[in-house]
Tab-separated table of C-alpha atoms and ligand atoms in Angstrom:
chain	number	residue	atom	x	y	z
F	1	UNK	CA	112.142	82.615	2.482
F	2	UNK	CA	111.512	78.970	1.748
F	3	UNK	CA	112.712	76.269	4.598
F	4	UNK	CA	112.619	72.710	3.624
F	5	UNK	CA	113.156	69.802	6.120
F	6	UNK	CA	115.075	66.852	4.701
F	7	UNK	CA	115.791	63.367	6.269
F	8	UNK	CA	118.592	61.772	5.779
F	9	UNK	CA	118.815	58.122	6.694
F	10	UNK	CA	122.311	56.415	7.507
F	11	UNK	CA	124.870	58.545	9.074
F	12	UNK	CA	128.155	57.282	7.056
F	13	UNK	CA	130.167	59.204	5.030
F	14	UNK	CA	127.216	59.537	2.259
F	15	UNK	CA	125.204	60.662	4.988
F	16	UNK	CA	127.655	63.200	6.248
F	17	UNK	CA	128.676	64.238	2.492
F	18	UNK	CA	124.404	65.037	1.999
F	19	UNK	CA	124.299	67.162	4.412
F	20	UNK	CA	127.176	69.403	4.133
F	21	UNK	CA	125.941	69.579	0.551
F	22	UNK	CA	122.639	70.815	1.439
F	23	UNK	CA	124.225	73.586	4.102
F	24	UNK	CA	126.587	74.694	1.031
F	25	UNK	CA	123.117	75.519	-0.974
F	26	UNK	CA	121.859	77.592	1.579
F	27	UNK	CA	121.237	81.213	0.734
F	28	UNK	CA	119.559	84.159	2.631
F	29	UNK	CA	115.570	82.759	0.678
F	30	UNK	CA	116.865	78.878	1.198
F	31	UNK	CA	117.553	77.069	4.047
F	32	UNK	CA	117.188	73.336	5.276
F	33	UNK	CA	116.364	71.912	8.279
F	34	UNK	CA	118.325	67.934	8.401
F	35	UNK	CA	117.352	65.171	10.244
F	36	UNK	CA	120.331	62.384	10.142
F	37	UNK	CA	118.687	59.230	10.894
F	38	UNK	CA	120.936	56.282	11.963
F	39	UNK	CA	119.968	52.509	13.265
F	40	UNK	CA	123.156	52.353	15.670
F	41	UNK	CA	123.843	54.531	18.649
F	42	UNK	CA	126.679	55.747	16.989
F	43	UNK	CA	127.202	57.590	13.819
F	44	UNK	CA	130.198	57.450	11.048
F	45	UNK	CA	128.933	54.397	9.027
F	46	UNK	CA	132.728	52.820	7.395
F	47	UNK	CA	134.830	55.393	8.827
F	48	UNK	CA	133.960	53.547	12.139
F	49	UNK	CA	133.092	50.168	11.483
F	50	UNK	CA	134.595	50.244	8.005
F	51	UNK	CA	138.112	51.138	7.542
F	52	UNK	CA	141.015	49.079	8.833
F	53	UNK	CA	142.553	50.136	12.437
F	54	UNK	CA	145.954	50.481	11.401
F	55	UNK	CA	144.708	53.442	8.793
F	56	UNK	CA	144.082	56.162	11.557
F	57	UNK	CA	144.933	58.762	8.818
F	58	UNK	CA	141.761	57.612	6.944
F	59	UNK	CA	139.276	58.026	10.021
F	60	UNK	CA	140.033	61.405	10.116
F	61	UNK	CA	137.633	62.620	8.074
F	62	UNK	CA	135.308	62.284	11.252
F	63	UNK	CA	136.119	65.493	12.205
F	64	UNK	CA	134.292	67.409	8.851
F	65	UNK	CA	131.866	65.020	9.893
F	66	UNK	CA	131.158	66.811	13.256
F	67	UNK	CA	132.031	69.953	12.068
F	68	UNK	CA	128.440	69.254	9.854
F	69	UNK	CA	127.295	68.313	12.683
F	70	UNK	CA	127.529	71.214	14.742
F	71	UNK	CA	125.431	73.603	12.231
F	72	UNK	CA	122.497	74.725	13.786
F	73	UNK	CA	120.462	73.086	11.042
F	74	UNK	CA	120.804	69.928	12.067
F	75	UNK	CA	119.835	66.881	13.896
F	76	UNK	CA	120.956	63.388	14.315
F	77	UNK	CA	118.361	60.785	15.597
F	78	UNK	CA	120.552	57.855	16.407
F	79	UNK	CA	119.254	54.549	17.732
F	80	UNK	CA	116.461	54.840	15.050
F	81	UNK	CA	115.794	52.292	12.715
F	82	UNK	CA	113.840	52.542	9.409
F	83	UNK	CA	111.082	49.958	9.470
F	84	UNK	CA	111.161	49.108	13.195
F	85	UNK	CA	111.017	52.482	14.755
F	86	UNK	CA	110.012	54.925	12.301
F	87	UNK	CA	108.493	53.765	8.599
F	88	UNK	CA	109.861	54.933	5.325
F	89	UNK	CA	106.099	55.935	4.234
F	90	UNK	CA	106.129	58.284	7.225
F	91	UNK	CA	109.595	60.059	6.241
F	92	UNK	CA	108.431	60.526	2.874
F	93	UNK	CA	104.863	62.187	4.094
F	94	UNK	CA	106.836	64.300	6.723
F	95	UNK	CA	109.736	65.559	4.991
F	96	UNK	CA	110.113	67.488	1.769
F	97	UNK	CA	112.802	65.237	0.723
F	98	UNK	CA	114.333	61.761	1.894
F	99	UNK	CA	117.410	60.790	1.098
F	100	UNK	CA	118.811	57.407	1.210
F	101	UNK	CA	122.640	57.045	2.029
F	102	UNK	CA	122.071	53.379	3.373
F	103	UNK	CA	125.164	51.913	1.837
F	104	UNK	CA	125.677	48.075	0.883
F	105	UNK	CA	126.606	45.845	3.892
F	106	UNK	CA	126.191	42.302	2.352
F	107	UNK	CA	129.254	40.493	1.050
F	108	UNK	CA	128.639	39.035	-2.340
F	109	UNK	CA	128.723	35.465	-2.739
F	110	UNK	CA	131.390	33.426	-4.616
F	111	UNK	CA	128.414	30.481	-5.183
F	112	UNK	CA	131.458	28.122	-5.470
F	113	UNK	CA	130.947	24.463	-3.667
F	114	UNK	CA	131.697	24.613	0.061
F	115	UNK	CA	131.762	27.975	0.606
F	116	UNK	CA	128.916	27.486	3.641
F	117	UNK	CA	131.613	25.309	5.353
F	118	UNK	CA	132.593	26.259	9.256
F	119	UNK	CA	135.830	28.631	8.545
F	120	UNK	CA	134.334	30.204	5.121
F	121	UNK	CA	133.128	33.592	5.653
F	122	UNK	CA	132.033	36.840	4.271
F	123	UNK	CA	134.637	40.398	4.709
F	124	UNK	CA	131.722	42.211	5.188
F	125	UNK	CA	131.275	39.766	8.335
F	126	UNK	CA	134.950	39.813	9.417
F	127	UNK	CA	135.689	43.445	8.639
F	128	UNK	CA	132.832	44.701	11.045
F	129	UNK	CA	133.806	42.379	13.831
F	130	UNK	CA	137.119	43.674	14.005
F	131	UNK	CA	135.945	46.540	13.637
F	132	UNK	CA	133.359	46.345	16.967
F	133	UNK	CA	130.099	46.709	15.184
F	134	UNK	CA	127.127	45.694	17.914
F	135	UNK	CA	125.833	43.161	15.277
F	136	UNK	CA	128.815	41.219	14.304
F	137	UNK	CA	130.620	40.869	18.254
F	138	UNK	CA	130.170	37.267	17.453
F	139	UNK	CA	130.871	36.776	14.442
F	140	UNK	CA	132.632	33.139	14.446
F	141	UNK	CA	136.418	33.929	13.201
F	142	UNK	CA	138.778	30.459	14.079
F	143	UNK	CA	142.487	32.348	14.281
F	144	UNK	CA	143.074	28.804	15.525
F	145	UNK	CA	144.501	27.802	11.940
F	146	UNK	CA	148.099	28.214	10.133
F	147	UNK	CA	146.772	29.710	7.019
F	148	UNK	CA	144.290	31.885	5.416
F	149	UNK	CA	142.909	32.688	1.500
F	150	UNK	CA	141.673	36.254	0.808
F	151	UNK	CA	139.169	35.656	-2.254
F	152	UNK	CA	139.283	39.037	-4.369
F	153	UNK	CA	142.033	42.240	-5.266
F	154	UNK	CA	140.609	45.153	-3.620
F	155	UNK	CA	141.296	47.343	-0.848
F	156	UNK	CA	138.102	45.404	1.289
F	157	UNK	CA	140.776	42.248	0.709
F	158	UNK	CA	144.293	43.867	1.674
F	159	UNK	CA	142.598	44.847	4.627
F	160	UNK	CA	141.576	41.610	6.060
F	161	UNK	CA	145.277	40.279	4.490
F	162	UNK	CA	146.908	42.659	6.545
F	163	UNK	CA	144.600	42.530	9.417
F	164	UNK	CA	145.646	38.915	9.910
F	165	UNK	CA	148.569	38.927	8.937
F	166	UNK	CA	150.484	41.820	10.889
F	167	UNK	CA	151.955	41.639	14.262
F	168	UNK	CA	148.779	42.216	16.514
F	169	UNK	CA	150.922	43.919	18.620
F	170	UNK	CA	151.247	46.508	16.114
F	171	UNK	CA	147.256	47.281	16.620
F	172	UNK	CA	147.364	47.726	20.449
F	173	UNK	CA	147.645	51.411	19.739
F	174	UNK	CA	144.667	50.999	16.985
F	175	UNK	CA	140.719	51.317	18.128
F	176	UNK	CA	140.993	47.432	16.857
F	177	UNK	CA	137.657	46.064	19.366
F	178	UNK	CA	139.292	44.673	22.588
F	179	UNK	CA	137.083	41.000	21.529
F	180	UNK	CA	139.155	41.324	18.221
F	181	UNK	CA	142.471	42.178	19.471
F	182	UNK	CA	142.475	39.712	22.196
F	183	UNK	CA	141.597	36.720	19.547
F	184	UNK	CA	144.515	38.075	17.146
F	185	UNK	CA	146.847	38.348	19.616
F	186	UNK	CA	146.471	34.288	20.582
F	187	UNK	CA	145.708	33.447	16.557
F	188	UNK	CA	148.120	30.637	15.164
F	189	UNK	CA	147.675	32.250	11.587
F	190	UNK	CA	151.265	32.975	9.792
F	191	UNK	CA	150.064	32.104	6.340
F	192	UNK	CA	147.845	34.534	4.485
F	193	UNK	CA	147.148	34.900	0.841
F	194	UNK	CA	145.298	37.131	-1.134
F	195	UNK	CA	144.207	35.814	-5.124
F	196	UNK	CA	143.000	37.822	-7.690
F	197	UNK	CA	141.385	36.032	-10.620
F	198	UNK	CA	142.950	38.733	-12.938
F	199	UNK	CA	145.992	39.772	-13.626
F	200	UNK	CA	148.014	42.268	-11.479
F	201	UNK	CA	147.477	44.353	-13.996
F	202	UNK	CA	144.009	44.050	-13.334
F	203	UNK	CA	143.488	44.455	-9.600
F	204	UNK	CA	141.373	47.009	-7.870
F	205	UNK	CA	143.904	48.105	-5.282
F	206	UNK	CA	144.713	51.141	-5.021
F	207	UNK	CA	148.526	52.408	-5.132
F	208	UNK	CA	148.681	53.633	-1.798
F	209	UNK	CA	147.565	51.021	-0.233
F	210	UNK	CA	150.084	48.851	-2.204
F	211	UNK	CA	152.912	51.165	-1.240
F	212	UNK	CA	151.963	50.482	2.331
F	213	UNK	CA	152.906	47.113	1.805
F	214	UNK	CA	156.881	47.333	2.708
F	215	UNK	CA	156.288	49.043	5.588
F	216	UNK	CA	154.922	46.269	7.412
F	217	UNK	CA	157.983	45.376	9.723
F	218	UNK	CA	156.748	41.845	10.903
F	219	UNK	CA	155.580	40.340	7.873
F	220	UNK	CA	157.289	39.278	4.396
F	221	UNK	CA	154.977	40.368	2.031
F	222	UNK	CA	155.617	37.910	-1.624
F	223	UNK	CA	154.533	38.986	-5.004
F	224	UNK	CA	155.732	37.434	-8.105
F	225	UNK	CA	157.817	39.559	-9.591
F	226	UNK	CA	158.123	37.404	-12.944
F	227	UNK	CA	154.192	37.950	-13.063
F	228	UNK	CA	154.325	41.641	-12.506
F	229	UNK	CA	156.643	42.123	-15.358
F	230	UNK	CA	154.520	40.019	-17.460
F	231	UNK	CA	151.474	42.077	-16.709
F	232	UNK	CA	153.035	45.204	-17.396
F	233	UNK	CA	154.329	44.415	-21.002
F	234	UNK	CA	150.403	43.460	-21.587
F	235	UNK	CA	149.085	46.302	-20.349
F	236	UNK	CA	151.478	48.809	-22.239
F	237	UNK	CA	151.239	46.046	-25.493
F	238	UNK	CA	147.077	47.129	-25.669
F	239	UNK	CA	147.311	50.245	-24.216
F	240	UNK	CA	146.518	53.228	-26.344
F	241	UNK	CA	149.594	54.687	-28.229
F	242	UNK	CA	151.420	52.470	-25.053
F	243	UNK	CA	150.723	55.032	-22.563
F	244	UNK	CA	149.699	52.869	-19.651
F	245	UNK	CA	146.762	54.296	-17.608
F	246	UNK	CA	148.018	56.279	-14.949
F	247	UNK	CA	146.139	53.959	-12.723
F	248	UNK	CA	147.393	50.720	-13.351
F	249	UNK	CA	151.359	52.352	-13.840
F	250	UNK	CA	151.179	52.969	-10.364
F	251	UNK	CA	149.865	50.261	-9.232
F	252	UNK	CA	152.052	48.226	-11.151
F	253	UNK	CA	155.138	49.694	-10.101
F	254	UNK	CA	154.215	49.910	-6.464
F	255	UNK	CA	153.533	45.851	-6.791
F	256	UNK	CA	157.592	45.878	-8.582
F	257	UNK	CA	158.378	47.706	-5.308
F	258	UNK	CA	156.248	44.967	-3.343
F	259	UNK	CA	158.355	41.969	-5.114
F	260	UNK	CA	161.616	43.007	-5.252
F	261	UNK	CA	161.716	44.148	-1.506
F	262	UNK	CA	164.024	42.120	0.533
F	263	UNK	CA	162.421	39.236	3.260
F	264	UNK	CA	163.558	40.053	6.567
F	265	UNK	CA	162.473	36.420	7.192
F	266	UNK	CA	159.831	36.996	9.601
F	267	UNK	CA	157.532	34.195	10.539
F	268	UNK	CA	154.402	35.849	9.265
F	269	UNK	CA	154.040	35.990	5.262
F	270	UNK	CA	151.547	37.656	3.125
F	271	UNK	CA	151.672	36.076	-0.219
F	272	UNK	CA	149.604	37.225	-3.272
F	273	UNK	CA	148.167	35.229	-6.137
F	274	UNK	CA	147.044	36.301	-9.357
F	275	UNK	CA	144.875	34.566	-12.398
F	276	UNK	CA	143.679	32.513	-9.516
F	277	UNK	CA	139.784	31.763	-9.928
F	278	UNK	CA	138.236	29.891	-6.895
F	279	UNK	CA	136.312	26.765	-7.816
F	280	UNK	CA	135.600	24.583	-4.897
F	281	UNK	CA	136.355	25.013	-1.143
F	282	UNK	CA	136.952	21.816	0.233
F	283	UNK	CA	137.063	19.865	3.825
F	284	UNK	CA	135.307	17.802	6.527
F	285	UNK	CA	132.926	19.200	8.452
F	286	UNK	CA	135.109	22.506	7.906
F	287	UNK	CA	137.364	24.612	5.357
F	288	UNK	CA	140.651	22.592	5.024
F	289	UNK	CA	141.673	23.643	1.645
F	290	UNK	CA	140.460	25.898	-1.286
F	291	UNK	CA	141.065	24.693	-4.968
F	292	UNK	CA	141.720	27.405	-7.670
F	293	UNK	CA	141.577	27.223	-10.902
F	294	UNK	CA	144.589	28.545	-13.311
F	295	UNK	CA	143.597	31.734	-15.421
F	296	UNK	CA	145.709	32.998	-18.309
F	297	UNK	CA	145.176	36.149	-20.850
F	298	UNK	CA	144.865	35.123	-24.839
F	299	UNK	CA	144.537	38.321	-26.471
F	300	UNK	CA	143.410	40.268	-23.512
F	301	UNK	CA	140.895	38.081	-22.310
F	302	UNK	CA	140.899	35.612	-19.091
F	303	UNK	CA	140.425	32.441	-20.078
F	304	UNK	CA	140.517	29.531	-17.571
F	305	UNK	CA	143.329	26.731	-18.489
F	306	UNK	CA	141.681	23.796	-17.365
F	307	UNK	CA	144.575	23.137	-14.866
F	308	UNK	CA	144.243	24.121	-11.058
F	309	UNK	CA	146.203	24.309	-7.808
F	310	UNK	CA	145.341	24.207	-3.952
F	311	UNK	CA	146.045	25.797	-0.981
F	312	UNK	CA	145.556	24.571	2.262
F	313	UNK	CA	144.023	26.323	5.350
F	314	UNK	CA	141.579	26.788	7.639
F	315	UNK	CA	139.749	30.005	6.725
F	316	UNK	CA	138.666	31.332	3.448
F	317	UNK	CA	137.430	34.867	3.789
F	318	UNK	CA	135.225	36.506	0.403
F	319	UNK	CA	136.078	39.878	-0.348
F	320	UNK	CA	134.094	40.295	-3.719
F	321	UNK	CA	132.027	43.117	-3.271
F	322	UNK	CA	128.965	44.253	-2.051
F	323	UNK	CA	124.809	44.540	-2.451
F	324	UNK	CA	122.575	46.431	-0.304
F	325	UNK	CA	119.770	45.090	2.350
F	326	UNK	CA	116.527	45.956	0.527
F	327	UNK	CA	114.715	48.454	2.882
F	328	UNK	CA	110.901	47.852	2.282
F	329	UNK	CA	109.501	50.466	-0.011
F	330	UNK	CA	112.328	51.037	-1.843
F	331	UNK	CA	113.035	49.086	-5.104
F	332	UNK	CA	116.437	47.557	-5.849
F	333	UNK	CA	118.041	46.644	-9.244
F	334	UNK	CA	121.347	44.838	-8.846
F	335	UNK	CA	122.261	45.132	-5.263
F	336	UNK	CA	121.348	49.409	-5.713
F	337	UNK	CA	118.636	51.462	-4.876
F	338	UNK	CA	116.682	51.583	-8.642
F	339	UNK	CA	117.522	55.229	-9.444
F	340	UNK	CA	117.969	57.589	-12.082
F	341	UNK	CA	121.392	59.652	-10.863
F	342	UNK	CA	120.322	59.999	-7.478
F	343	UNK	CA	116.790	60.092	-7.999
F	344	UNK	CA	114.288	57.453	-6.887
F	345	UNK	CA	111.999	58.523	-10.188
F	346	UNK	CA	108.385	59.537	-8.964
F	347	UNK	CA	108.772	60.206	-5.371
F	348	UNK	CA	110.716	62.234	-2.844
F	349	UNK	CA	112.958	59.849	-2.026
F	350	UNK	CA	117.079	60.275	-3.096
F	351	UNK	CA	119.913	58.345	-2.820
F	352	UNK	CA	123.680	59.244	-2.488
F	353	UNK	CA	126.564	56.828	-2.320
F	354	UNK	CA	126.967	53.097	-2.496
F	355	UNK	CA	123.390	52.440	-1.732
F	356	UNK	CA	122.924	54.365	-5.121
F	357	UNK	CA	126.166	54.009	-7.125
F	358	UNK	CA	127.571	50.190	-5.577
F	359	UNK	CA	130.334	49.199	-3.454
F	360	UNK	CA	133.176	51.627	-5.076
F	361	UNK	CA	135.063	55.029	-4.801
F	362	UNK	CA	136.906	56.024	-1.732
F	363	UNK	CA	135.378	58.529	0.812
F	364	UNK	CA	135.523	61.146	-0.921
F	365	UNK	CA	133.962	59.711	-3.921
F	366	UNK	CA	130.966	60.649	-1.553
F	367	UNK	CA	130.911	63.704	-1.566
F	368	UNK	CA	131.011	64.762	-5.247
F	369	UNK	CA	128.258	61.852	-5.426
F	370	UNK	CA	125.998	64.101	-2.617
F	371	UNK	CA	127.241	67.581	-4.422
F	372	UNK	CA	125.171	66.202	-7.922
F	373	UNK	CA	122.424	64.525	-6.152
F	374	UNK	CA	121.581	67.770	-3.377
F	375	UNK	CA	121.769	69.758	-6.795
F	376	UNK	CA	118.480	67.826	-8.126
F	377	UNK	CA	116.820	68.120	-4.310
F	378	UNK	CA	117.510	71.853	-4.874
F	379	UNK	CA	116.221	71.423	-8.075
F	380	UNK	CA	113.162	69.882	-7.204
F	381	UNK	CA	111.475	71.826	-4.418
F	382	UNK	CA	108.155	73.932	-5.266
F	383	UNK	CA	107.133	74.937	-1.602
F	384	UNK	CA	107.652	73.532	1.800
F	385	UNK	CA	105.531	70.738	3.545
F	386	UNK	CA	103.695	71.823	6.305
F	387	UNK	CA	104.465	68.765	8.626
F	388	UNK	CA	104.591	67.891	12.355
F	389	UNK	CA	108.302	66.720	13.502
F	390	UNK	CA	109.795	63.650	13.473
F	391	UNK	CA	109.694	62.962	17.238
F	392	UNK	CA	105.911	62.076	17.284
F	393	UNK	CA	106.603	59.392	15.447
F	394	UNK	CA	108.794	57.470	17.711
F	395	UNK	CA	107.555	55.398	20.965
F	396	UNK	CA	107.632	57.075	23.625
F	397	UNK	CA	110.763	56.618	25.346
F	398	UNK	CA	112.345	55.391	22.606
F	399	UNK	CA	116.147	55.984	23.345
F	400	UNK	CA	117.524	58.224	20.924
F	401	UNK	CA	120.930	59.199	20.314
F	402	UNK	CA	120.976	62.961	19.928
F	403	UNK	CA	124.272	64.780	19.048
F	404	UNK	CA	124.467	65.434	22.277
F	405	UNK	CA	124.035	62.121	23.414
F	406	UNK	CA	126.823	60.603	20.470
F	407	UNK	CA	129.312	63.527	22.359
F	408	UNK	CA	129.264	62.052	25.726
F	409	UNK	CA	129.730	58.216	23.802
F	410	UNK	CA	132.364	59.654	21.879
F	411	UNK	CA	133.879	61.418	24.626
F	412	UNK	CA	133.518	58.348	27.069
F	413	UNK	CA	135.463	56.176	24.139
F	414	UNK	CA	138.297	58.823	23.675
F	415	UNK	CA	138.669	58.863	27.156
F	416	UNK	CA	138.610	54.833	27.561
F	417	UNK	CA	141.675	54.993	25.068
F	418	UNK	CA	143.996	57.975	26.437
F	419	UNK	CA	145.854	55.573	29.452
F	420	UNK	CA	146.528	52.828	26.538
F	421	UNK	CA	147.816	54.906	23.973
F	422	UNK	CA	144.978	54.410	21.878
F	423	UNK	CA	142.372	56.732	20.029
F	424	UNK	CA	139.642	55.356	21.850
F	425	UNK	CA	138.181	51.961	23.118
F	426	UNK	CA	134.846	51.281	21.279
F	427	UNK	CA	131.760	50.295	23.434
F	428	UNK	CA	130.529	47.307	20.830
F	429	UNK	CA	126.818	46.404	22.276
F	430	UNK	CA	123.963	48.480	22.177
F	431	UNK	CA	123.485	48.816	25.892
F	432	UNK	CA	126.939	49.784	26.354
F	433	UNK	CA	126.593	52.595	23.921
F	434	UNK	CA	123.182	53.661	25.153
F	435	UNK	CA	124.780	53.711	28.675
F	436	UNK	CA	128.046	55.723	27.946
F	437	UNK	CA	125.154	57.987	26.548
F	438	UNK	CA	123.539	58.233	29.718
F	439	UNK	CA	120.310	56.955	27.956
F	440	UNK	CA	120.093	53.664	30.158
F	441	UNK	CA	120.734	53.375	33.883
Z	1	NAP	P1	136.269	45.882	-5.491
Z	1	NAP	O1	137.842	47.172	-5.236
Z	1	NAP	O2	135.451	45.831	-6.532
Z	1	NAP	O3	137.104	44.823	-5.408
Z	1	NAP	C1	136.213	43.705	-5.591
Z	1	NAP	C2	137.290	42.328	-6.154
Z	1	NAP	O4	136.945	41.503	-5.840
Z	1	NAP	C3	138.160	42.503	-7.904
Z	1	NAP	O5	139.145	42.590	-7.345
Z	1	NAP	C4	137.227	41.410	-8.281
Z	1	NAP	O6	137.650	40.740	-9.336
Z	1	NAP	C5	136.683	40.165	-7.312
Z	1	NAP	N1	135.780	39.483	-7.130
Z	1	NAP	C6	134.881	39.705	-7.404
Z	1	NAP	N2	133.763	38.585	-7.937
Z	1	NAP	C7	134.632	37.740	-7.507
Z	1	NAP	C8	134.378	36.063	-7.834
Z	1	NAP	N3	133.464	35.882	-8.222
Z	1	NAP	N4	135.518	35.339	-7.596
Z	1	NAP	C9	136.804	36.278	-7.594
Z	1	NAP	N5	137.037	37.407	-7.513
Z	1	NAP	C10	136.096	37.972	-7.363
Z	1	NAP	O7	135.970	46.085	-3.621
Z	1	NAP	P2	136.252	45.900	-2.140
Z	1	NAP	O8	137.639	45.496	-2.197
Z	1	NAP	O9	135.010	45.527	-1.442
Z	1	NAP	O10	136.156	47.554	-2.203
Z	1	NAP	C11	135.292	48.380	-2.326
Z	1	NAP	C12	135.589	49.940	-2.476
Z	1	NAP	O11	135.649	50.363	-1.086
Z	1	NAP	C13	136.400	50.003	-3.814
Z	1	NAP	O12	135.699	50.960	-4.305
Z	1	NAP	C14	137.768	50.064	-2.794
Z	1	NAP	O13	138.691	50.899	-3.181
Z	1	NAP	C15	137.107	50.759	-0.884
Z	1	NAP	N6	138.057	50.660	-0.222
Z	1	NAP	C16	138.816	51.651	0.112
Z	1	NAP	C17	140.012	51.694	0.930
Z	1	NAP	C18	141.183	52.075	1.011
Z	1	NAP	O14	140.919	53.483	0.552
Z	1	NAP	N7	141.982	52.322	1.739
Z	1	NAP	C19	139.679	50.504	2.037
Z	1	NAP	C20	138.811	49.692	1.644
Z	1	NAP	C21	137.871	49.571	0.489
Z	1	NAP	P3	137.078	41.094	-11.244
Z	1	NAP	O15	137.704	42.903	-11.011
Z	1	NAP	O16	137.931	40.312	-12.010
Z	1	NAP	O17	136.054	41.059	-10.910
């Protein structure tokens, strides 16, 4: 019987689904010892620090993660940072395979004038701020202004827009980080805009997220019904045999419902603007206005009309995608780990998830991705390495968050949430988390 040692780096969805795929590949003759290494004291990646707090259903996938973690061949090494506490070369030498599931966490930049003004931030910072990621607790988010503009027509833009536009009382029973909830309660923001540079038919939103919008009780959501009808006409004219792609049809249908929904006259609004390309962020020492070029669609192509308009605002959040923060010893191409179908050619390194394919797909997409890559991992094994345990590599006394430690942290957070009707109260500093795990006094 062969037992291979596999290190997975990054305890987000891609990491857990890779562990699951390995567990599912086990036979009587082939088993794995899986070590999941995570730099934070908490696992779950985007499920903890990315998914919007008002979407708790999406987070129930954490139950699957905990089931994977309960397998006897699985160990968690939280609070262990690659490059600091442990080196990639140590892992590749001691493990039969290393699967990098390190995601992409740097927000892409627009590259327009004014982007660096105070009041212009990336969704990568804002989302992690309201979700209590320890590295983003101190992000300066100015909510003492009337209007905010979100750039991008994807689900991250939608999350940012919703969090700013809804009545913060709607977040009271969620796991929004305490510091963010307090600030959102005193927010002066009443108008939020989401701006996409192409037409409604090109938006990267998904229909379930669009269908949720009319359910916002305290926020009026505006979309231009005419713009949606025009988009439908364009998309239908371009469709093969006049048959619209399912995703586009569902999106436009959901947008039409939003556009036609009766408005309650709330003072909070969320307004969608399409064919709006950000040109410049203006302001004297801080964001005061954003200038858009007006696009149009000519012969199926998005073109700049030369006309412009602007929105007065004190906050601009850029939600136009992410790229990976490079890790020493791995080569990157266009914000992703340089790989061929998940193999880092010529090494025993593999990659799954956003680090491999870029920031696309929903959480479940990582499951099929992991299954495909793990097939290659299994195929490539010839004979298990004889090597010593990872614990030897860690500095003596380094506080490691094991699965048992994490369960203590998790239980403490959940218990703190119970009397408040919240799923949990998140601890947001490494020290606090290590204390909850009884690793610090
Ligand atoms: P995304 O879906 O790729 O959307 C990025 C948006 O940014 C697109 O509308 C894109 O427009 C726009 N954009 C890119 N460069 C731009 C520029 N220079 N100027 C103006 N706009 C620009 O990315 P995302 O929203 O970050 O989401 C990442 C992934 O996570 C997606 O697969 C998303 O579905 C998923 N996610 C899912 C959920 C959920 O299921 N609830 C929640 C959050 C995120 P173009 O199309 O014109 O390039």
